Tab-separated table of C-alpha atoms in Angstrom:
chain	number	residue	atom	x	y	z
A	1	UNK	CA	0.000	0.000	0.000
A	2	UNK	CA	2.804	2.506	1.258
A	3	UNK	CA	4.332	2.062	-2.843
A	4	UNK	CA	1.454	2.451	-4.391
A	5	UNK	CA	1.179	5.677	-2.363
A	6	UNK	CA	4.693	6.867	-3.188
A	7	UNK	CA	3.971	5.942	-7.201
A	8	UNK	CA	0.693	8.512	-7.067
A	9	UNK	CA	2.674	11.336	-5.578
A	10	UNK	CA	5.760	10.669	-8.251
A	11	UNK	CA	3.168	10.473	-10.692
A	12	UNK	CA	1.176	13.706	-9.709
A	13	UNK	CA	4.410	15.784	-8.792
A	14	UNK	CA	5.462	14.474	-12.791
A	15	UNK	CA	2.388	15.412	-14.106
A	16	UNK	CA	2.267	18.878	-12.271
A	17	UNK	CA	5.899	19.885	-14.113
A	18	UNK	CA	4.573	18.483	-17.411
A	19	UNK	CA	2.014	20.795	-17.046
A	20	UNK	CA	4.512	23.926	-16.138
A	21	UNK	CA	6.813	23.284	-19.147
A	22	UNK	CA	7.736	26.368	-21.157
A	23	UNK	CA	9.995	27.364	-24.184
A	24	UNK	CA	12.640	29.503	-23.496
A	25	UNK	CA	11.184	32.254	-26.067
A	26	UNK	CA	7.815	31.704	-23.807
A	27	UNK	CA	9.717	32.941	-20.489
A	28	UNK	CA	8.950	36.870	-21.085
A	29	UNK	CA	5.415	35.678	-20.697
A	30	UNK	CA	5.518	34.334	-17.660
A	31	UNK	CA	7.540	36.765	-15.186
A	32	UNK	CA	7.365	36.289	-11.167
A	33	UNK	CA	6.037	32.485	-11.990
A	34	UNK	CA	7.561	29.182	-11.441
A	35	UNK	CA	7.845	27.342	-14.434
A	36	UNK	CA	9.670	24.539	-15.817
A	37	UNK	CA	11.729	26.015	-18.859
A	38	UNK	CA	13.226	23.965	-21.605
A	39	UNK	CA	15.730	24.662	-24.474
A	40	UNK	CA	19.060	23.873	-26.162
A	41	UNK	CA	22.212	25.184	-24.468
A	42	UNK	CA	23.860	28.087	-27.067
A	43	UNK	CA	26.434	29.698	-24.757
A	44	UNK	CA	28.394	29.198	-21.329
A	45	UNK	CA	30.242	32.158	-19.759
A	46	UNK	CA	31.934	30.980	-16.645
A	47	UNK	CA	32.621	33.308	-14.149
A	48	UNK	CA	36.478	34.549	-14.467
A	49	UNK	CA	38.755	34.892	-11.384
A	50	UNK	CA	37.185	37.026	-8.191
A	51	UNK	CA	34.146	36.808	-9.807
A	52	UNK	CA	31.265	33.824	-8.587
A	53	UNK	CA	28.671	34.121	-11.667
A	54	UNK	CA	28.075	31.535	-14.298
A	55	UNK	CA	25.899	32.010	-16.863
A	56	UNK	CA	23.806	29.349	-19.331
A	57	UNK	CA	22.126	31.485	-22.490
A	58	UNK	CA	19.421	29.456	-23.786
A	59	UNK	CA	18.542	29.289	-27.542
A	60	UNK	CA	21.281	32.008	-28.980
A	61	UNK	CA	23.833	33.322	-27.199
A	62	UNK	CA	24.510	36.199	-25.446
A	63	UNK	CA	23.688	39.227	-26.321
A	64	UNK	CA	20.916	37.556	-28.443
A	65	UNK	CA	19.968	35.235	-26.054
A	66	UNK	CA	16.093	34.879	-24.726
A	67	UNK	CA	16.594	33.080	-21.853
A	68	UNK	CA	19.627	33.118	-18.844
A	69	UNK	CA	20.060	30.430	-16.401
A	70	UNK	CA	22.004	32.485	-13.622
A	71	UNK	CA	24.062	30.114	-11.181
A	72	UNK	CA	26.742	31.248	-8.724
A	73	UNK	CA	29.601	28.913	-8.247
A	74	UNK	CA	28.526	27.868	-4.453
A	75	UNK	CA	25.065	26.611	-5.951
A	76	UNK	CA	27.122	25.140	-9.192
A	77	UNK	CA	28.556	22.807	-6.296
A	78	UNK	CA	25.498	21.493	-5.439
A	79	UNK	CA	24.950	20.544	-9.393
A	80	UNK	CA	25.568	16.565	-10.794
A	81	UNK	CA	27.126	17.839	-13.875
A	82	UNK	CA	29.772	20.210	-14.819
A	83	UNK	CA	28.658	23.628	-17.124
A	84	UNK	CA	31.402	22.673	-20.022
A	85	UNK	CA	29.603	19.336	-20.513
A	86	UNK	CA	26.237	20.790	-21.389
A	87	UNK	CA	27.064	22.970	-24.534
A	88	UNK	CA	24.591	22.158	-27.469
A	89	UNK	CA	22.318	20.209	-25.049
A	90	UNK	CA	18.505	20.492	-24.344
A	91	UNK	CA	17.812	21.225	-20.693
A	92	UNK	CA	14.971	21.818	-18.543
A	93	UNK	CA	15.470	24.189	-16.155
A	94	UNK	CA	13.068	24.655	-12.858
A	95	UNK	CA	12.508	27.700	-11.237
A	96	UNK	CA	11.333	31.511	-10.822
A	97	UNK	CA	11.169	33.458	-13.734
A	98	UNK	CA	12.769	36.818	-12.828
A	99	UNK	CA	14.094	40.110	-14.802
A	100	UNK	CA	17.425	41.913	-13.543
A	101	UNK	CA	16.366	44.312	-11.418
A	102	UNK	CA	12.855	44.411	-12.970
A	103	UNK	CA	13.881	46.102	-15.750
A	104	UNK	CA	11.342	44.994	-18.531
A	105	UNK	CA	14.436	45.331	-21.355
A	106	UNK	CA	16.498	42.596	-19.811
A	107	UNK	CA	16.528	39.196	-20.489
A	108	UNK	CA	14.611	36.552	-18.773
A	109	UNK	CA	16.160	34.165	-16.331
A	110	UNK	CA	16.055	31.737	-13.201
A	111	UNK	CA	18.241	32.869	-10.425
A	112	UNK	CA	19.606	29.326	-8.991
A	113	UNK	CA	17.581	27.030	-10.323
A	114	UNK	CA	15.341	24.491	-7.986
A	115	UNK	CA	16.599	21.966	-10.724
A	116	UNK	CA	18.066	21.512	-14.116
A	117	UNK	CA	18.524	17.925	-15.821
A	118	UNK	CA	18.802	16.669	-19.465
A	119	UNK	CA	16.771	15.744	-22.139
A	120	UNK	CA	17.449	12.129	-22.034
C-alpha cells in the first residue's frame, strides 16, 4: 500500500511539471512564476577569477539570447554535472522566472535554479 502511495505522488508531482513546461522564447510571458523552462544550451560564460557568476544562455547566445540560467559557483557545487559538458544540449530548467532588477528590457532568467537535468 505505502508504494502504491509513493507511485501517485511521483506520478502527480510528474504530471504537475509536465504541465509547467515552457519554451525559453515563452519565459517573457511568464515573469514572477515558477515554471519549468526547456531549451538547447547556445552559450556558457563561466565566471572569471574574483568573480562567482556563471551564466547558461538558452537558444542564442549572449547578447541575443532569450533566456539566462544564472548560477553562482557555491550553488554550481550542489549541481551533478559540470557547465562545459552541457554545450549544445537540451535542458529543462526549474525555477522563478525573474528580470534583472525588474527592468522589462532585460533578459529573462532563473536565479539558482530548484533543478536543471537533461533531455534524455
Amino acid at each position: 500500500m505505502k508504494n502504491i502511495l509513493y507511485l501517485f505522488i511521483a506520478f502527480a508531482t510528474f504530471k504537475s511539471f509536465a504541465q509547467d513546461t515552457i519554451q525559453s522564447h515563452q519565459a517573457k510571458n511568464h515573469i514572477g512564476e515558477l515554471f519549468c523552462v526547456t531549451g538547447k544550451v547556445a552559450s556558457i560564460k563561466l565566471a572569471s577569477d574574483g568573480k562567482t557568476t556563471n551564466y547558461i544562455n538558452i537558444d542564442r547566445p549572449y547578447p541575443e539570447a532569450v533566456f539566462t540560467i544564472v548560477i553562482t559557483n557555491e550553488y554550481l557545487e550542489t549541481l551533478k554535472f559540470k557547465l562545459e559538458d552541457i554545450k549544445d544540449k537540451i535542458i529543462f530548467v526549474y525555477g522563478k522566472i525573474a528580470i534583472y532588477k525588474n527592468d522589462p528590457k532585460q533578459i529573462p532568467q532563473i536565479f539558482n535554479p530548484r533543478w536543471i537535468d537533461l533531455k534524455k
